[in-house]
Short mmCIF file of N, CA and C in Angstrom, two decimals:
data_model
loop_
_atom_site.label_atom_id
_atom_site.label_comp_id
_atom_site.label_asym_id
_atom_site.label_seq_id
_atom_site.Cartn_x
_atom_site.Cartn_y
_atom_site.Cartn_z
N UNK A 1 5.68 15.51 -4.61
CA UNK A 1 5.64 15.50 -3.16
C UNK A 1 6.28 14.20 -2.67
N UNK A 2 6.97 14.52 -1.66
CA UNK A 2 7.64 12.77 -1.24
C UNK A 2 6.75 12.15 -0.49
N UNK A 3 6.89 11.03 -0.07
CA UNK A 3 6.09 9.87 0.04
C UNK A 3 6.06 10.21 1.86
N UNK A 4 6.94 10.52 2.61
CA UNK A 4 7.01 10.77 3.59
C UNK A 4 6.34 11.96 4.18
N UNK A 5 6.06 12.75 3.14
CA UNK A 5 5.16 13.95 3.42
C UNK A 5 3.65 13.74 3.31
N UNK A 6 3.55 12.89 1.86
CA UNK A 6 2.09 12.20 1.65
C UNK A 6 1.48 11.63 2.57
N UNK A 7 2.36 11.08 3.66
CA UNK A 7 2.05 9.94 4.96
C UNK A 7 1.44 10.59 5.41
N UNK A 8 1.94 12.02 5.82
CA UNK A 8 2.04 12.61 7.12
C UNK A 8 1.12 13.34 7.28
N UNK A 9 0.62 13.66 5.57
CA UNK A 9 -0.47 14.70 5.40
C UNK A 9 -2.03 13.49 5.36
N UNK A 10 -1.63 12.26 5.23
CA UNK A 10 -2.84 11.06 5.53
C UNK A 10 -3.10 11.36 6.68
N UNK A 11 -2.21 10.75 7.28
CA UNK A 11 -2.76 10.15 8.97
C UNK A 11 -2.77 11.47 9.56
N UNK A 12 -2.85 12.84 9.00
CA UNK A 12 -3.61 14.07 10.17
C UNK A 12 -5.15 13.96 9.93
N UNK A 13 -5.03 13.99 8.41
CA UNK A 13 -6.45 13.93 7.86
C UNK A 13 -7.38 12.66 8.24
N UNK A 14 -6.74 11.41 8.51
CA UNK A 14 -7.97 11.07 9.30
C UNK A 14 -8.55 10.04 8.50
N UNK A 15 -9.25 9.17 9.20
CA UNK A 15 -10.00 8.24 7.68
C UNK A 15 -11.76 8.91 8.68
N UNK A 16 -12.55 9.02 7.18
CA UNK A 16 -13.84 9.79 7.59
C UNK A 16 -14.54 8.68 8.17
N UNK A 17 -15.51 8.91 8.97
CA UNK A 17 -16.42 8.12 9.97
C UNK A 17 -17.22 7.41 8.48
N UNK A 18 -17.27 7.79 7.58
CA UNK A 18 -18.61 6.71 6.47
C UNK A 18 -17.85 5.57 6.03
N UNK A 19 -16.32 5.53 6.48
CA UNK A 19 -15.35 4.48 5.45
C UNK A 19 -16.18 3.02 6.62
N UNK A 20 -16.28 3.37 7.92
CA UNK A 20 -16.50 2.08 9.36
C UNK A 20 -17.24 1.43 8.11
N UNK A 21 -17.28 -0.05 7.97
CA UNK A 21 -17.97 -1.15 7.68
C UNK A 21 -18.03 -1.05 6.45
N UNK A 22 -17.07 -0.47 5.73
CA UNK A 22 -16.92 -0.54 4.09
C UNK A 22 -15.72 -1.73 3.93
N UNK A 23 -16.14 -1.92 2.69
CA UNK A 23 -14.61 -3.29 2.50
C UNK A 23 -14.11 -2.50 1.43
N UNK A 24 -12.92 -2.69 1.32
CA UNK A 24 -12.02 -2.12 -0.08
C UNK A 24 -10.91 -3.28 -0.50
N UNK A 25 -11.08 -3.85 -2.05
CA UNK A 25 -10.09 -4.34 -2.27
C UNK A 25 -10.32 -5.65 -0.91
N UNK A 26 -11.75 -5.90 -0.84
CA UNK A 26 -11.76 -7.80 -0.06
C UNK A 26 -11.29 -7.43 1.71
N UNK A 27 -11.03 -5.84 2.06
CA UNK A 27 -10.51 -6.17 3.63
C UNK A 27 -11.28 -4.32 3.83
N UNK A 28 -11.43 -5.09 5.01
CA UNK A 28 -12.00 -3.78 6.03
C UNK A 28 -11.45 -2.49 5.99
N UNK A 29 -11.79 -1.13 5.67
CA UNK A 29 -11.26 0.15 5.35
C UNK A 29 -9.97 0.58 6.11
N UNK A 30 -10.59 -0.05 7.50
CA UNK A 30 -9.05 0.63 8.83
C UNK A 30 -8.12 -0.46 8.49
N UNK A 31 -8.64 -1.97 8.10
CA UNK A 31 -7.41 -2.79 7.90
C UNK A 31 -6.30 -2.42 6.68
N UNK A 32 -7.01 -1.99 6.13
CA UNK A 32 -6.60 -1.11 4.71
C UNK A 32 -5.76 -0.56 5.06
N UNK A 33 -5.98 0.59 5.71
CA UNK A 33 -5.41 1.43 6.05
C UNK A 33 -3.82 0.97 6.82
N UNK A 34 -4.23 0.27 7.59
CA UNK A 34 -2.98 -0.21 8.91
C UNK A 34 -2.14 -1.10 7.43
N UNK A 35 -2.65 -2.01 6.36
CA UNK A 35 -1.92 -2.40 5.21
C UNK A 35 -1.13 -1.70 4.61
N UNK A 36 -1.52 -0.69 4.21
CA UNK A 36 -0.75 0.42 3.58
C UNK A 36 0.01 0.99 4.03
N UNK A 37 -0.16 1.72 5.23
CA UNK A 37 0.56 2.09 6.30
C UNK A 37 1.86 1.10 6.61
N UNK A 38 1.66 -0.11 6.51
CA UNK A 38 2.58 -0.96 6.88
C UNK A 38 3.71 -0.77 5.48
N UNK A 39 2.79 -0.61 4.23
CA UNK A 39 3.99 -0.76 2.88
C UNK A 39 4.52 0.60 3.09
N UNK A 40 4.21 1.97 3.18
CA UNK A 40 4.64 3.10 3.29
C UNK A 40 5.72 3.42 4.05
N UNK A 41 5.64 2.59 5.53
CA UNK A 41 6.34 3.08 6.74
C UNK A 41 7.88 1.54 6.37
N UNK A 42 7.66 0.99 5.76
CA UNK A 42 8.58 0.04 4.99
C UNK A 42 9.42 0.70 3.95
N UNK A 43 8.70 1.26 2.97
CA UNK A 43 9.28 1.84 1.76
C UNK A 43 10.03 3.11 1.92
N UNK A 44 9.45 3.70 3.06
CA UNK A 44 10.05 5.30 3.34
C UNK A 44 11.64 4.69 4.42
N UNK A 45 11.35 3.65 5.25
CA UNK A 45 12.80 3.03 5.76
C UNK A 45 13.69 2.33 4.89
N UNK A 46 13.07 1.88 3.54
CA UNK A 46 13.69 0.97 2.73
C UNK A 46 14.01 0.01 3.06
N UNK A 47 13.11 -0.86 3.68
CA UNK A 47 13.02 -2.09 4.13
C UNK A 47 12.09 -2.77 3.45
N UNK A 48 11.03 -2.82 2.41
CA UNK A 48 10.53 -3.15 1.72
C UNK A 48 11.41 -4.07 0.60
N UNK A 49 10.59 -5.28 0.42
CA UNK A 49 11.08 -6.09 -0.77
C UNK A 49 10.03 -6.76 -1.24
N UNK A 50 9.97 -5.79 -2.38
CA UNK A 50 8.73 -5.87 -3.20
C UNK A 50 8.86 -7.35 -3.96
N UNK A 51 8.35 -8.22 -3.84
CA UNK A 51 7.69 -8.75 -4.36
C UNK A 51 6.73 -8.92 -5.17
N UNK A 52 6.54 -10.12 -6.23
CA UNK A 52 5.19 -9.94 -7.11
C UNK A 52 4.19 -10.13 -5.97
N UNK A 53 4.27 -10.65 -5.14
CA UNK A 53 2.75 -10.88 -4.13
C UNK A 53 2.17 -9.96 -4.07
N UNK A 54 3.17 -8.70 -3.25
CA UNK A 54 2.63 -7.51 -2.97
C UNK A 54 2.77 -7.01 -4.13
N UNK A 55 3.50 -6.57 -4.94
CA UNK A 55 3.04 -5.91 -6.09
C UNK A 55 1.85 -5.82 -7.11
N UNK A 56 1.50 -7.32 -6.89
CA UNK A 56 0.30 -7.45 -7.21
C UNK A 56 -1.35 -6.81 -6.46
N UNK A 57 -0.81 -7.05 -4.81
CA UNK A 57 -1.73 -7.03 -4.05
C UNK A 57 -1.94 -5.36 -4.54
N UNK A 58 -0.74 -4.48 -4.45
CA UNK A 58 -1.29 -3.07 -4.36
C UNK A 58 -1.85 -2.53 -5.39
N UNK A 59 -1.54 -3.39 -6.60
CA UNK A 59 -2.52 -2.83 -7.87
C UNK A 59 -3.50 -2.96 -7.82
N UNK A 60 -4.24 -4.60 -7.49
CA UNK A 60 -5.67 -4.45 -6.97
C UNK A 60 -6.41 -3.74 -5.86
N UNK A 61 -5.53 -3.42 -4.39
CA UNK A 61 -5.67 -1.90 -3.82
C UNK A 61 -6.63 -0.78 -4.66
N UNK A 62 -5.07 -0.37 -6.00
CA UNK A 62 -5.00 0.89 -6.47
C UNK A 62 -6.15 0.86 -7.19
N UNK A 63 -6.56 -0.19 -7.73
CA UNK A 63 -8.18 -0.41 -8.59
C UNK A 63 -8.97 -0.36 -8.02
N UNK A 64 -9.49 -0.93 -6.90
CA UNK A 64 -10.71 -0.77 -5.81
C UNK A 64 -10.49 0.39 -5.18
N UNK A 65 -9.72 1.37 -4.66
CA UNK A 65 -9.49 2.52 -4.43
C UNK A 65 -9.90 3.45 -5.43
N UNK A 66 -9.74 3.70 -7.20
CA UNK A 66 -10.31 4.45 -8.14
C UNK A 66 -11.76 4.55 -8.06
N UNK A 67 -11.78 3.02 -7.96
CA UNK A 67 -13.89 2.42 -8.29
C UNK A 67 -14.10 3.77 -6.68
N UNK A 68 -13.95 3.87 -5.50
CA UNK A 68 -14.43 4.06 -4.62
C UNK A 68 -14.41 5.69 -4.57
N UNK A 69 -13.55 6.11 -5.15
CA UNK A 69 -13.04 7.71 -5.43
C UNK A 69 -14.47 8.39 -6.03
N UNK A 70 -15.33 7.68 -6.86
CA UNK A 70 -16.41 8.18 -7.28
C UNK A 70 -17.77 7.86 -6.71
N UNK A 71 -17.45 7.47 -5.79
CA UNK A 71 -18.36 6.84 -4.88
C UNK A 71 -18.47 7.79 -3.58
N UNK A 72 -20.19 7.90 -3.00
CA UNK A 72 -19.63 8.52 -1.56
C UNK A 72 -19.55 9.88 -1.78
N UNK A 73 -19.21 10.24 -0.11
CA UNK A 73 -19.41 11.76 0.14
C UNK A 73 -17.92 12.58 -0.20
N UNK A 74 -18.18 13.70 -0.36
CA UNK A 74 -16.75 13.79 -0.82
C UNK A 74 -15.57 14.06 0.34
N UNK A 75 -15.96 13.77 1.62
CA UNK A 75 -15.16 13.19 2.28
C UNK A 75 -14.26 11.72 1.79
N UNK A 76 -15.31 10.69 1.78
CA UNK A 76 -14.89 9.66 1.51
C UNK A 76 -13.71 9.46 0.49
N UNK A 77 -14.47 10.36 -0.70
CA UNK A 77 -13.70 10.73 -1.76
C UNK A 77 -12.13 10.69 -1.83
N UNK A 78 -12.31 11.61 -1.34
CA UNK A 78 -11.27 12.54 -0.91
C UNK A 78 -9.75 11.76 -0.03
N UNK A 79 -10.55 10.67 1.05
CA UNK A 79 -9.89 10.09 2.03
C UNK A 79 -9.38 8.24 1.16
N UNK A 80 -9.73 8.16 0.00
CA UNK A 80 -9.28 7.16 -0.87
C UNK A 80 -8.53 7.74 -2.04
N UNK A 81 -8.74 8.92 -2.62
CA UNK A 81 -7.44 9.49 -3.87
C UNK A 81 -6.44 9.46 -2.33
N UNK A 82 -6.49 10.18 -1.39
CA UNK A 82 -5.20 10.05 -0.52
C UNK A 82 -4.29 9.10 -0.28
N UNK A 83 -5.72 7.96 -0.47
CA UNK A 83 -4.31 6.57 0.23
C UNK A 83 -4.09 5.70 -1.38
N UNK A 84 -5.12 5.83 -2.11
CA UNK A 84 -4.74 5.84 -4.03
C UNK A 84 -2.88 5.89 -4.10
N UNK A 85 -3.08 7.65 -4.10
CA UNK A 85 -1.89 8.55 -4.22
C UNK A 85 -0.58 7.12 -3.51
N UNK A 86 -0.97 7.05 -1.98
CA UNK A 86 0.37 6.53 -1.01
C UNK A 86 0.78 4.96 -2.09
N UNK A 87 -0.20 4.55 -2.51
CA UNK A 87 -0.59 3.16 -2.89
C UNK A 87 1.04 3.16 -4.16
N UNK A 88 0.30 4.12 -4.96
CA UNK A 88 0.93 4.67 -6.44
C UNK A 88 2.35 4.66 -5.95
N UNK A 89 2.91 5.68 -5.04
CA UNK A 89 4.23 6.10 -4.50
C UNK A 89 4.65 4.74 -3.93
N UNK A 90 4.28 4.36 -3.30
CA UNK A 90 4.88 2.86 -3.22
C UNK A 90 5.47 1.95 -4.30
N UNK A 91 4.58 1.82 -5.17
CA UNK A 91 4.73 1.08 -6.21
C UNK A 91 5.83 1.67 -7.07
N UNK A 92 5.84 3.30 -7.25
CA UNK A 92 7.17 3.98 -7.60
C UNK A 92 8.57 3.66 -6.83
N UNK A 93 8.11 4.04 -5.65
CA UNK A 93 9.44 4.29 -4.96
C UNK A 93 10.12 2.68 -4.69
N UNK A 94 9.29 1.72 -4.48
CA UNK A 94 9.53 0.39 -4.16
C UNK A 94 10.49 -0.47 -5.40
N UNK A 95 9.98 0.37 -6.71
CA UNK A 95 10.58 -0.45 -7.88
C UNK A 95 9.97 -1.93 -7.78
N UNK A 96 9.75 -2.27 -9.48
CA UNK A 96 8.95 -3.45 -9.33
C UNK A 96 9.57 -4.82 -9.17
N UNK A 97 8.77 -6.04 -8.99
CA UNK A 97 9.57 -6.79 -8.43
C UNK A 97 10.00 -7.36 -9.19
N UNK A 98 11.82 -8.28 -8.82
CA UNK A 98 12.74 -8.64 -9.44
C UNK A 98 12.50 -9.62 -9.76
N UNK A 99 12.55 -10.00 -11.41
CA UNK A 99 13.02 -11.24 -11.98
C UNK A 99 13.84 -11.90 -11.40
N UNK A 100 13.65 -13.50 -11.29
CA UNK A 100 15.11 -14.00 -11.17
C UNK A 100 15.76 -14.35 -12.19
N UNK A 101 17.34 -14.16 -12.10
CA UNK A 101 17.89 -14.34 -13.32
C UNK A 101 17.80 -15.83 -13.86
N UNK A 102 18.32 -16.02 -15.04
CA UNK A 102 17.81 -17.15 -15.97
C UNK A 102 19.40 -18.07 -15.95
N UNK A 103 20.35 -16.85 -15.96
CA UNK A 103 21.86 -17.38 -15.60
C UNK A 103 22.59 -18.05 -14.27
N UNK A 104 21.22 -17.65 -12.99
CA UNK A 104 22.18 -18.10 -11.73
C UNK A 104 21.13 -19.46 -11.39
N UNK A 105 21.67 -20.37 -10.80
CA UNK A 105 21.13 -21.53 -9.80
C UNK A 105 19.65 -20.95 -9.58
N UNK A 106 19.04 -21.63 -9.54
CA UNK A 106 17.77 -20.87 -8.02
C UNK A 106 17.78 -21.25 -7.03
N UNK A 107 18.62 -22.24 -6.42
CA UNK A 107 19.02 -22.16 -5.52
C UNK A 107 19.95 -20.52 -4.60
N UNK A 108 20.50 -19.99 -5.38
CA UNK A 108 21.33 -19.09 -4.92
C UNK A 108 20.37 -17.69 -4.87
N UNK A 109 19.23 -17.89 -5.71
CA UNK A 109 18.03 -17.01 -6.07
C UNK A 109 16.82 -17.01 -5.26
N UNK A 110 16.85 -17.91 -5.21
CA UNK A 110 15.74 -18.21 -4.24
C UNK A 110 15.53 -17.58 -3.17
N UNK A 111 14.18 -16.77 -2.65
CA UNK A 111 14.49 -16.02 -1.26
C UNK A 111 12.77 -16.02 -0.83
N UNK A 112 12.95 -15.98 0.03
CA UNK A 112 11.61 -16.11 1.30
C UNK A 112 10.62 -14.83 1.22
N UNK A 113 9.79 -14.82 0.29
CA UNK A 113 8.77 -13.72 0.31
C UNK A 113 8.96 -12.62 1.63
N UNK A 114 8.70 -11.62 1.62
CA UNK A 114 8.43 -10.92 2.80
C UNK A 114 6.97 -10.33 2.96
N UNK A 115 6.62 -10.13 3.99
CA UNK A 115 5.12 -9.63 4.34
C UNK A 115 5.78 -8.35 4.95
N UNK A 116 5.14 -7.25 4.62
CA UNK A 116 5.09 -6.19 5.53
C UNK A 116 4.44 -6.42 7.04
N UNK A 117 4.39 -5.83 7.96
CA UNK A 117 4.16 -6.14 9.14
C UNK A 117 2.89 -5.19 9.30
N UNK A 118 2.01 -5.45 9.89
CA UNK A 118 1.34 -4.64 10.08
C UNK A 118 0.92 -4.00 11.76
N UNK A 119 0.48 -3.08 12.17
CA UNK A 119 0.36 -2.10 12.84
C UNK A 119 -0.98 -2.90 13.77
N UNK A 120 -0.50 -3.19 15.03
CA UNK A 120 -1.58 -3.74 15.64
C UNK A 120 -2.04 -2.46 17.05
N UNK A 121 -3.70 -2.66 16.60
CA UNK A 121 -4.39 -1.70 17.73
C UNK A 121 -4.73 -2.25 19.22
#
């Protein structure tokens, strides 16, 4: 399934009313959410530059997201394999992040982390 469809089939479905005042992965469920959302709606424009920061960040995501999959109603369930899944496709579609080469300057290598932006309510 593409990643753009996975989105689309998230955000109808909704995040369930039991996620309010849960933390996942150290941040608030909806902040989560608007996080991910931010790497997805990046990666599906290809504006994403994955970095180890974030590459890192979404694996620990994708781990506190598994722990929570067995946890809870199976709403809840249900509404974390979903954003699991978006987490995973990211990390696919994004390709992991680039070494710098060992042959050029780092000066010429060198480049300014990027943050995804996130989605303000």
């Amino acid at each position: 399934m593409q990643l753009s469809q996975m989105w689309r089939e998230h955000l109808k479905a909704g995040c369930p009313s039991e996620m309010r005042g849960l933390n996942i992965a150290g941040t608030a469920a909806s902040a989560l959410d608007d996080e991910i959302t931010a790497c997805v709606s990046a990666c599906v424009t290809h504006s994403l530059k994955m970095d180890s920061r974030i590459e890192r960040r979404l694996h620990d995501i994708a781990h506190a997201l598994e722990d929570f999959e067995g946890q809870g109603t199976p709403e809840v369930a249900a509404y974390c394999h979903r954003l699991n899944k978006l987490v995973s496709a990211v990390l696919v579609n994004a390709g992991p992040a680039q070494e710098p080469r060992s042959d050029v300057p780092e000066s010429t290598t060198a480049k300014q982390p990027v943050r995804p932006r996130m989605r303000r309510r």
